[in-house]
Amino acid sequence: MILDNGNVDATDLSTRLRRGSISRRGFMEGALAGGLSLAAATALMDRALAAVPKRGGTLRMGIGHGSTTDSTDPGTFDNGFVNYTFHSIHNRLTEIAADGSLVGDVAESWDASPDAKTWTFRIRKGMTFHNGKTVTARDVIASLNHHRGEDATSAAKPIVAAITDIREDDPSTIVISLEGGNADFPFIMADYHLSILPEKDGTIDLSGVGTGSYKLESFEPGVRITMSRNGDYWDDGRGHFDAVEALSIIDPNARQNALLTGSIDVADRMELKTVERVKRKPGMVVKDITGYQHYTFPMHVDVAPFNDVDVRMALKLAFKREELVNKILQGYGTVGNDHPISKANRYHNSDLPQRSYDPDKAKWHLKKAGAEGLTVELSASNAAFAGAVGAAVLYKESAAAAGINVNVIREPGDGYWSNVWLKKPWCACYWGGRPTEDQMFSTAYETGVPWNDTNWSNERFDTLLHEARAELDEARRREMYYEMQTLVSNDGGAVVPMYASYVFGHTDRLAHPDIVGGNWDFDGGRLAERWWFA
């Protein structure tokens, strides 16, 4: 525990204290014998004790998402209300750790064939479902097959489409064959849709039974979810609360007021215009985490006038991106470039020129399209993202200089994701992003996938997508992803004006590990699992 350089690893100490492999007295005696002063040893012990997760209490989460159409079927998960709760109820084969690395979840290890076309996953020994059933290869196979096949309606169908076969090697081992090599395949297995559930009569049990650190107690779609600690969970470093209550509070002001009045302990998607109020209140903390999250305005490219690439380009040029970052995000973010790959991604195209506001150039494109004096409707609701309506109004004002008349349609928050997104020709949307380029593009930009919210199709893009997935040469793969970002930016139907930091508030009674994940809001969606009451 005392390192070679003479320093003491406080993280290791807190872990040993939590697991009972060392006592306070034992540490103090060893530290003094090792040359630490009494003051230094005492200070270190205090820091380590503060970092030791404590069990107990009920965590109350206010979440700015949720719909009455939410279900316990992981293939339907499409918002944070179900994502952040079922992250703790279900497990997947792998997990994106807080530092962005890939770690085992239901699978304790995996390896690939030299061409990355065959992957072998070994199931964690002794892992059980909430009903006491031991997890086996049959459960994993049925869970993955739920998202495959002609009749599958899962949003994850496109990201598992490359699987040609899944077989049981033994009760604890599965072998997955792909139609082509995929160096990122284990990352795909961490997708929040791909929950491992109990096999039941050849299919899966969708009652809410999982393997996670919490058990589902009640489920009111779009309203309330309650969970209780799973005392049999394999990792004693997860699931510290006795119970968790998640409330869908769509209105950002209501959510923030609930936090300030103590009705909830943590709230996501802070109202950025008034977030300073939360910062100033004693006992409150505001977190600002950079990740993959981006806000978009997808157009249906198969519907006029968005079916003309010059109209799409004109609309992209009419956005004042810096204004949106400053006024909507209050500086908590950066400008976007009309593609979904952020600077946090491995293959972000830093060479692509940044698109900026240019009403004169927008007019030129409209004239080329024969669409001068264009009028369009833009649907928005703050259910899409905090400030979405305000962003649409700002766009209306900036687009006017390009001769574009934007009618902002204020949509109701309830049912936005089922009645507006994917339905209306142009609307506001948010994406949490994905840890790999392939996963993001396969989920929302490949031709014909369920969540392609622009209905965009580009043969060259699709070809590159499949080739890059199997390409093991790093330099060549980078070239492909750079070109794909260029194609989406210049030809695609999504306006991506800004990348948004995750900004959430919580009571200072909550404690957390040193690293807070940025792959989703709420510590990668795992706040209920990783945090505790101090």
JSON list of N, CA and C in Angstrom, two decimals, residues 113 115-119 121 144-145 147-150 152 154-167 175-186 188-189 194 438-439 442-443 446-447 449-450 462 465-471 477 481:
[
{"chain": "A", "resi": 113, "resn": "SER", "atom": "N", "xyz": [-10.80, -13.96, -32.62]},
{"chain": "A", "resi": 113, "resn": "SER", "atom": "CA", "xyz": [-9.97, -14.61, -33.63]},
{"chain": "A", "resi": 113, "resn": "SER", "atom": "C", "xyz": [-9.09, -13.53, -34.27]},
{"chain": "A", "resi": 115, "resn": "ASP", "atom": "N", "xyz": [-8.87, -12.38, -37.17]},
{"chain": "A", "resi": 115, "resn": "ASP", "atom": "CA", "xyz": [-9.56, -11.49, -38.10]},
{"chain": "A", "resi": 115, "resn": "ASP", "atom": "C", "xyz": [-10.72, -10.74, -37.44]},
{"chain": "A", "resi": 116, "resn": "ALA", "atom": "N", "xyz": [-10.88, -10.89, -36.12]},
{"chain": "A", "resi": 116, "resn": "ALA", "atom": "CA", "xyz": [-11.93, -10.21, -35.34]},
{"chain": "A", "resi": 116, "resn": "ALA", "atom": "C", "xyz": [-13.35, -10.55, -35.82]},
{"chain": "A", "resi": 117, "resn": "LYS", "atom": "N", "xyz": [-13.51, -11.72, -36.45]},
{"chain": "A", "resi": 117, "resn": "LYS", "atom": "CA", "xyz": [-14.82, -12.14, -36.90]},
{"chain": "A", "resi": 117, "resn": "LYS", "atom": "C", "xyz": [-15.50, -13.10, -35.93]},
{"chain": "A", "resi": 118, "resn": "THR", "atom": "N", "xyz": [-14.72, -13.68, -35.03]},
{"chain": "A", "resi": 118, "resn": "THR", "atom": "CA", "xyz": [-15.28, -14.61, -34.05]},
{"chain": "A", "resi": 118, "resn": "THR", "atom": "C", "xyz": [-14.85, -14.16, -32.66]},
{"chain": "A", "resi": 119, "resn": "TRP", "atom": "N", "xyz": [-15.85, -13.98, -31.78]},
{"chain": "A", "resi": 119, "resn": "TRP", "atom": "CA", "xyz": [-15.58, -13.51, -30.42]},
{"chain": "A", "resi": 119, "resn": "TRP", "atom": "C", "xyz": [-16.10, -14.52, -29.42]},
{"chain": "A", "resi": 121, "resn": "PHE", "atom": "N", "xyz": [-16.95, -15.09, -25.39]},
{"chain": "A", "resi": 121, "resn": "PHE", "atom": "CA", "xyz": [-17.21, -14.42, -24.12]},
{"chain": "A", "resi": 121, "resn": "PHE", "atom": "C", "xyz": [-17.42, -15.48, -23.04]},
{"chain": "A", "resi": 144, "resn": "LEU", "atom": "N", "xyz": [-29.57, -11.71, -26.60]},
{"chain": "A", "resi": 144, "resn": "LEU", "atom": "CA", "xyz": [-29.06, -11.08, -27.82]},
{"chain": "A", "resi": 144, "resn": "LEU", "atom": "C", "xyz": [-29.97, -11.35, -29.01]},
{"chain": "A", "resi": 145, "resn": "ASN", "atom": "N", "xyz": [-30.53, -12.54, -29.06]},
{"chain": "A", "resi": 145, "resn": "ASN", "atom": "CA", "xyz": [-31.43, -12.87, -30.17]},
{"chain": "A", "resi": 145, "resn": "ASN", "atom": "C", "xyz": [-32.72, -12.04, -30.14]},
{"chain": "A", "resi": 147, "resn": "HIS", "atom": "N", "xyz": [-32.94, -9.04, -30.11]},
{"chain": "A", "resi": 147, "resn": "HIS", "atom": "CA", "xyz": [-32.73, -7.85, -30.93]},
{"chain": "A", "resi": 147, "resn": "HIS", "atom": "C", "xyz": [-32.40, -8.21, -32.38]},
{"chain": "A", "resi": 148, "resn": "ARG", "atom": "N", "xyz": [-32.38, -9.50, -32.69]},
{"chain": "A", "resi": 148, "resn": "ARG", "atom": "CA", "xyz": [-32.00, -9.97, -34.02]},
{"chain": "A", "resi": 148, "resn": "ARG", "atom": "C", "xyz": [-33.21, -10.54, -34.76]},
{"chain": "A", "resi": 149, "resn": "GLY", "atom": "N", "xyz": [-33.01, -10.79, -36.01]},
{"chain": "A", "resi": 149, "resn": "GLY", "atom": "CA", "xyz": [-34.04, -11.47, -36.78]},
{"chain": "A", "resi": 149, "resn": "GLY", "atom": "C", "xyz": [-34.98, -10.52, -37.50]},
{"chain": "A", "resi": 150, "resn": "GLU", "atom": "N", "xyz": [-35.70, -11.09, -38.45]},
{"chain": "A", "resi": 150, "resn": "GLU", "atom": "CA", "xyz": [-36.58, -10.30, -39.31]},
{"chain": "A", "resi": 150, "resn": "GLU", "atom": "C", "xyz": [-37.68, -9.60, -38.54]},
{"chain": "A", "resi": 152, "resn": "ALA", "atom": "N", "xyz": [-37.67, -8.68, -35.36]},
{"chain": "A", "resi": 152, "resn": "ALA", "atom": "CA", "xyz": [-37.22, -7.88, -34.22]},
{"chain": "A", "resi": 152, "resn": "ALA", "atom": "C", "xyz": [-37.56, -6.41, -34.44]},
{"chain": "A", "resi": 154, "resn": "SER", "atom": "N", "xyz": [-36.46, -4.10, -32.06]},
{"chain": "A", "resi": 154, "resn": "SER", "atom": "CA", "xyz": [-35.55, -3.41, -31.14]},
{"chain": "A", "resi": 154, "resn": "SER", "atom": "C", "xyz": [-34.78, -2.30, -31.84]},
{"chain": "A", "resi": 155, "resn": "ALA", "atom": "N", "xyz": [-34.53, -1.23, -31.10]},
{"chain": "A", "resi": 155, "resn": "ALA", "atom": "CA", "xyz": [-33.69, -0.14, -31.61]},
{"chain": "A", "resi": 155, "resn": "ALA", "atom": "C", "xyz": [-32.25, -0.60, -31.77]},
{"chain": "A", "resi": 156, "resn": "ALA", "atom": "N", "xyz": [-31.89, -1.70, -31.13]},
{"chain": "A", "resi": 156, "resn": "ALA", "atom": "CA", "xyz": [-30.52, -2.22, -31.24]},
{"chain": "A", "resi": 156, "resn": "ALA", "atom": "C", "xyz": [-30.34, -3.16, -32.41]},
{"chain": "A", "resi": 157, "resn": "LYS", "atom": "N", "xyz": [-31.39, -3.39, -33.16]},
{"chain": "A", "resi": 157, "resn": "LYS", "atom": "CA", "xyz": [-31.31, -4.34, -34.29]},
{"chain": "A", "resi": 157, "resn": "LYS", "atom": "C", "xyz": [-30.16, -4.03, -35.25]},
{"chain": "A", "resi": 158, "resn": "PRO", "atom": "N", "xyz": [-29.93, -2.76, -35.61]},
{"chain": "A", "resi": 158, "resn": "PRO", "atom": "CA", "xyz": [-28.84, -2.51, -36.56]},
{"chain": "A", "resi": 158, "resn": "PRO", "atom": "C", "xyz": [-27.45, -2.78, -36.01]},
{"chain": "A", "resi": 159, "resn": "ILE", "atom": "N", "xyz": [-27.26, -2.64, -34.70]},
{"chain": "A", "resi": 159, "resn": "ILE", "atom": "CA", "xyz": [-25.90, -2.82, -34.18]},
{"chain": "A", "resi": 159, "resn": "ILE", "atom": "C", "xyz": [-25.56, -4.29, -33.94]},
{"chain": "A", "resi": 160, "resn": "VAL", "atom": "N", "xyz": [-26.58, -5.17, -34.00]},
{"chain": "A", "resi": 160, "resn": "VAL", "atom": "CA", "xyz": [-26.31, -6.61, -33.89]},
{"chain": "A", "resi": 160, "resn": "VAL", "atom": "C", "xyz": [-26.57, -7.32, -35.22]},
{"chain": "A", "resi": 161, "resn": "ALA", "atom": "N", "xyz": [-26.85, -6.53, -36.26]},
{"chain": "A", "resi": 161, "resn": "ALA", "atom": "CA", "xyz": [-27.17, -7.13, -37.56]},
{"chain": "A", "resi": 161, "resn": "ALA", "atom": "C", "xyz": [-26.02, -7.91, -38.15]},
{"chain": "A", "resi": 162, "resn": "ALA", "atom": "N", "xyz": [-24.80, -7.57, -37.74]},
{"chain": "A", "resi": 162, "resn": "ALA", "atom": "CA", "xyz": [-23.62, -8.26, -38.30]},
{"chain": "A", "resi": 162, "resn": "ALA", "atom": "C", "xyz": [-23.41, -9.64, -37.68]},
{"chain": "A", "resi": 163, "resn": "ILE", "atom": "N", "xyz": [-24.15, -9.97, -36.63]},
{"chain": "A", "resi": 163, "resn": "ILE", "atom": "CA", "xyz": [-24.01, -11.29, -36.01]},
{"chain": "A", "resi": 163, "resn": "ILE", "atom": "C", "xyz": [-24.67, -12.34, -36.90]},
{"chain": "A", "resi": 164, "resn": "THR", "atom": "N", "xyz": [-23.89, -13.34, -37.29]},
{"chain": "A", "resi": 164, "resn": "THR", "atom": "CA", "xyz": [-24.44, -14.42, -38.13]},
{"chain": "A", "resi": 164, "resn": "THR", "atom": "C", "xyz": [-24.79, -15.66, -37.32]},
{"chain": "A", "resi": 165, "resn": "ASP", "atom": "N", "xyz": [-24.16, -15.80, -36.16]},
{"chain": "A", "resi": 165, "resn": "ASP", "atom": "CA", "xyz": [-24.43, -17.00, -35.36]},
{"chain": "A", "resi": 165, "resn": "ASP", "atom": "C", "xyz": [-23.98, -16.76, -33.92]},
{"chain": "A", "resi": 166, "resn": "ILE", "atom": "N", "xyz": [-24.76, -17.29, -32.98]},
{"chain": "A", "resi": 166, "resn": "ILE", "atom": "CA", "xyz": [-24.37, -17.30, -31.56]},
{"chain": "A", "resi": 166, "resn": "ILE", "atom": "C", "xyz": [-24.57, -18.73, -31.08]},
{"chain": "A", "resi": 167, "resn": "ARG", "atom": "N", "xyz": [-23.52, -19.30, -30.52]},
{"chain": "A", "resi": 167, "resn": "ARG", "atom": "CA", "xyz": [-23.66, -20.68, -30.05]},
{"chain": "A", "resi": 167, "resn": "ARG", "atom": "C", "xyz": [-23.06, -20.83, -28.65]},
{"chain": "A", "resi": 175, "resn": "VAL", "atom": "N", "xyz": [-19.96, -18.22, -28.13]},
{"chain": "A", "resi": 175, "resn": "VAL", "atom": "CA", "xyz": [-19.12, -17.86, -29.26]},
{"chain": "A", "resi": 175, "resn": "VAL", "atom": "C", "xyz": [-20.00, -17.13, -30.27]},
{"chain": "A", "resi": 176, "resn": "ILE", "atom": "N", "xyz": [-19.60, -15.92, -30.63]},
{"chain": "A", "resi": 176, "resn": "ILE", "atom": "CA", "xyz": [-20.38, -15.08, -31.54]},
{"chain": "A", "resi": 176, "resn": "ILE", "atom": "C", "xyz": [-19.60, -14.93, -32.85]},
{"chain": "A", "resi": 177, "resn": "SER", "atom": "N", "xyz": [-20.26, -15.27, -33.95]},
{"chain": "A", "resi": 177, "resn": "SER", "atom": "CA", "xyz": [-19.65, -15.14, -35.28]},
{"chain": "A", "resi": 177, "resn": "SER", "atom": "C", "xyz": [-20.25, -13.92, -35.98]},
{"chain": "A", "resi": 178, "resn": "LEU", "atom": "N", "xyz": [-19.39, -13.16, -36.65]},
{"chain": "A", "resi": 178, "resn": "LEU", "atom": "CA", "xyz": [-19.80, -11.96, -37.36]},
{"chain": "A", "resi": 178, "resn": "LEU", "atom": "C", "xyz": [-19.61, -12.13, -38.85]},
{"chain": "A", "resi": 179, "resn": "GLU", "atom": "N", "xyz": [-20.37, -11.38, -39.63]},
{"chain": "A", "resi": 179, "resn": "GLU", "atom": "CA", "xyz": [-20.23, -11.46, -41.08]},
{"chain": "A", "resi": 179, "resn": "GLU", "atom": "C", "xyz": [-18.93, -10.83, -41.56]},
{"chain": "A", "resi": 180, "resn": "GLY", "atom": "N", "xyz": [-18.37, -9.96, -40.73]},
{"chain": "A", "resi": 180, "resn": "GLY", "atom": "CA", "xyz": [-17.09, -9.33, -41.04]},
{"chain": "A", "resi": 180, "resn": "GLY", "atom": "C", "xyz": [-16.38, -8.97, -39.75]},
{"chain": "A", "resi": 181, "resn": "GLY", "atom": "N", "xyz": [-15.09, -8.72, -39.83]},
{"chain": "A", "resi": 181, "resn": "GLY", "atom": "CA", "xyz": [-14.34, -8.37, -38.63]},
{"chain": "A", "resi": 181, "resn": "GLY", "atom": "C", "xyz": [-14.83, -7.07, -38.01]},
{"chain": "A", "resi": 182, "resn": "ASN", "atom": "N", "xyz": [-14.78, -7.01, -36.67]},
{"chain": "A", "resi": 182, "resn": "ASN", "atom": "CA", "xyz": [-15.18, -5.79, -35.95]},
{"chain": "A", "resi": 182, "resn": "ASN", "atom": "C", "xyz": [-14.32, -5.67, -34.70]},
{"chain": "A", "resi": 183, "resn": "ALA", "atom": "N", "xyz": [-13.34, -4.78, -34.80]},
{"chain": "A", "resi": 183, "resn": "ALA", "atom": "CA", "xyz": [-12.42, -4.60, -33.68]},
{"chain": "A", "resi": 183, "resn": "ALA", "atom": "C", "xyz": [-13.10, -4.00, -32.46]},
{"chain": "A", "resi": 184, "resn": "ASP", "atom": "N", "xyz": [-14.24, -3.33, -32.66]},
{"chain": "A", "resi": 184, "resn": "ASP", "atom": "CA", "xyz": [-14.95, -2.66, -31.56]},
{"chain": "A", "resi": 184, "resn": "ASP", "atom": "C", "xyz": [-16.09, -3.49, -31.00]},
{"chain": "A", "resi": 185, "resn": "PHE", "atom": "N", "xyz": [-16.22, -4.73, -31.41]},
{"chain": "A", "resi": 185, "resn": "PHE", "atom": "CA", "xyz": [-17.41, -5.50, -31.05]},
{"chain": "A", "resi": 185, "resn": "PHE", "atom": "C", "xyz": [-17.67, -5.56, -29.53]},
{"chain": "A", "resi": 186, "resn": "PRO", "atom": "N", "xyz": [-16.66, -5.76, -28.67]},
{"chain": "A", "resi": 186, "resn": "PRO", "atom": "CA", "xyz": [-16.95, -5.78, -27.23]},
{"chain": "A", "resi": 186, "resn": "PRO", "atom": "C", "xyz": [-17.55, -4.47, -26.72]},
{"chain": "A", "resi": 188, "resn": "ILE", "atom": "N", "xyz": [-19.67, -2.67, -28.42]},
{"chain": "A", "resi": 188, "resn": "ILE", "atom": "CA", "xyz": [-21.08, -2.75, -28.81]},
{"chain": "A", "resi": 188, "resn": "ILE", "atom": "C", "xyz": [-21.88, -3.51, -27.77]},
{"chain": "A", "resi": 189, "resn": "MET", "atom": "N", "xyz": [-21.29, -4.53, -27.19]},
{"chain": "A", "resi": 189, "resn": "MET", "atom": "CA", "xyz": [-21.99, -5.35, -26.20]},
{"chain": "A", "resi": 189, "resn": "MET", "atom": "C", "xyz": [-22.31, -4.59, -24.91]},
{"chain": "A", "resi": 194, "resn": "LEU", "atom": "N", "xyz": [-28.80, -3.90, -24.80]},
{"chain": "A", "resi": 194, "resn": "LEU", "atom": "CA", "xyz": [-28.42, -5.31, -24.85]},
{"chain": "A", "resi": 194, "resn": "LEU", "atom": "C", "xyz": [-28.33, -5.95, -23.46]},
{"chain": "A", "resi": 438, "resn": "ASP", "atom": "N", "xyz": [-18.38, 3.60, -34.97]},
{"chain": "A", "resi": 438, "resn": "ASP", "atom": "CA", "xyz": [-19.21, 2.60, -35.62]},
{"chain": "A", "resi": 438, "resn": "ASP", "atom": "C", "xyz": [-20.57, 2.48, -34.95]},
{"chain": "A", "resi": 439, "resn": "GLN", "atom": "N", "xyz": [-20.59, 2.51, -33.65]},
{"chain": "A", "resi": 439, "resn": "GLN", "atom": "CA", "xyz": [-21.85, 2.34, -32.93]},
{"chain": "A", "resi": 439, "resn": "GLN", "atom": "C", "xyz": [-22.78, 3.53, -33.16]},
{"chain": "A", "resi": 442, "resn": "SER", "atom": "N", "xyz": [-23.92, 3.39, -36.87]},
{"chain": "A", "resi": 442, "resn": "SER", "atom": "CA", "xyz": [-24.79, 2.23, -37.12]},
{"chain": "A", "resi": 442, "resn": "SER", "atom": "C", "xyz": [-26.16, 2.42, -36.50]},
{"chain": "A", "resi": 443, "resn": "THR", "atom": "N", "xyz": [-26.23, 3.17, -35.41]},
{"chain": "A", "resi": 443, "resn": "THR", "atom": "CA", "xyz": [-27.49, 3.37, -34.70]},
{"chain": "A", "resi": 443, "resn": "THR", "atom": "C", "xyz": [-28.37, 4.40, -35.38]},
{"chain": "A", "resi": 446, "resn": "GLU", "atom": "N", "xyz": [-26.89, 4.85, -40.65]},
{"chain": "A", "resi": 446, "resn": "GLU", "atom": "CA", "xyz": [-26.88, 3.83, -41.70]},
{"chain": "A", "resi": 446, "resn": "GLU", "atom": "C", "xyz": [-28.25, 3.75, -42.36]},
{"chain": "A", "resi": 447, "resn": "THR", "atom": "N", "xyz": [-28.26, 3.46, -43.63]},
{"chain": "A", "resi": 447, "resn": "THR", "atom": "CA", "xyz": [-29.51, 3.38, -44.38]},
{"chain": "A", "resi": 447, "resn": "THR", "atom": "C", "xyz": [-30.49, 2.39, -43.75]},
{"chain": "A", "resi": 449, "resn": "VAL", "atom": "N", "xyz": [-31.90, 2.01, -40.75]},
{"chain": "A", "resi": 449, "resn": "VAL", "atom": "CA", "xyz": [-31.96, 1.58, -39.36]},
{"chain": "A", "resi": 449, "resn": "VAL", "atom": "C", "xyz": [-33.10, 2.32, -38.64]},
{"chain": "A", "resi": 450, "resn": "PRO", "atom": "N", "xyz": [-33.71, 1.70, -37.63]},
{"chain": "A", "resi": 450, "resn": "PRO", "atom": "CA", "xyz": [-34.90, 2.28, -37.00]},
{"chain": "A", "resi": 450, "resn": "PRO", "atom": "C", "xyz": [-34.73, 3.69, -36.46]},
{"chain": "A", "resi": 462, "resn": "ASP", "atom": "N", "xyz": [-22.48, 4.09, -46.46]},
{"chain": "A", "resi": 462, "resn": "ASP", "atom": "CA", "xyz": [-22.74, 2.72, -46.01]},
{"chain": "A", "resi": 462, "resn": "ASP", "atom": "C", "xyz": [-21.56, 1.80, -46.32]},
{"chain": "A", "resi": 465, "resn": "LEU", "atom": "N", "xyz": [-18.83, 2.54, -43.88]},
{"chain": "A", "resi": 465, "resn": "LEU", "atom": "CA", "xyz": [-19.21, 2.06, -42.55]},
{"chain": "A", "resi": 465, "resn": "LEU", "atom": "C", "xyz": [-18.86, 0.59, -42.38]},
{"chain": "A", "resi": 466, "resn": "HIS", "atom": "N", "xyz": [-19.18, -0.22, -43.36]},
{"chain": "A", "resi": 466, "resn": "HIS", "atom": "CA", "xyz": [-18.92, -1.66, -43.26]},
{"chain": "A", "resi": 466, "resn": "HIS", "atom": "C", "xyz": [-17.43, -1.97, -43.41]},
{"chain": "A", "resi": 467, "resn": "GLU", "atom": "N", "xyz": [-16.74, -1.21, -44.26]},
{"chain": "A", "resi": 467, "resn": "GLU", "atom": "CA", "xyz": [-15.31, -1.45, -44.43]},
{"chain": "A", "resi": 467, "resn": "GLU", "atom": "C", "xyz": [-14.52, -1.02, -43.19]},
{"chain": "A", "resi": 468, "resn": "ALA", "atom": "N", "xyz": [-14.88, 0.12, -42.63]},
{"chain": "A", "resi": 468, "resn": "ALA", "atom": "CA", "xyz": [-14.15, 0.63, -41.46]},
{"chain": "A", "resi": 468, "resn": "ALA", "atom": "C", "xyz": [-14.32, -0.29, -40.26]},
{"chain": "A", "resi": 469, "resn": "ARG", "atom": "N", "xyz": [-15.46, -0.90, -40.17]},
{"chain": "A", "resi": 469, "resn": "ARG", "atom": "CA", "xyz": [-15.75, -1.80, -39.04]},
{"chain": "A", "resi": 469, "resn": "ARG", "atom": "C", "xyz": [-14.76, -2.95, -38.99]},
{"chain": "A", "resi": 470, "resn": "ALA", "atom": "N", "xyz": [-14.37, -3.43, -40.16]},
{"chain": "A", "resi": 470, "resn": "ALA", "atom": "CA", "xyz": [-13.48, -4.60, -40.24]},
{"chain": "A", "resi": 470, "resn": "ALA", "atom": "C", "xyz": [-12.02, -4.22, -40.45]},
{"chain": "A", "resi": 471, "resn": "GLU", "atom": "N", "xyz": [-11.75, -2.94, -40.63]},
{"chain": "A", "resi": 471, "resn": "GLU", "atom": "CA", "xyz": [-10.38, -2.49, -40.93]},
{"chain": "A", "resi": 471, "resn": "GLU", "atom": "C", "xyz": [-9.54, -2.48, -39.66]},
{"chain": "A", "resi": 477, "resn": "ARG", "atom": "N", "xyz": [-8.31, 3.19, -41.09]},
{"chain": "A", "resi": 477, "resn": "ARG", "atom": "CA", "xyz": [-9.59, 3.30, -40.42]},
{"chain": "A", "resi": 477, "resn": "ARG", "atom": "C", "xyz": [-9.91, 4.77, -40.10]},
{"chain": "A", "resi": 481, "resn": "TYR", "atom": "N", "xyz": [-13.28, 7.05, -41.26]},
{"chain": "A", "resi": 481, "resn": "TYR", "atom": "CA", "xyz": [-14.19, 7.76, -40.36]},
{"chain": "A", "resi": 481, "resn": "TYR", "atom": "C", "xyz": [-14.15, 9.27, -40.61]}
]
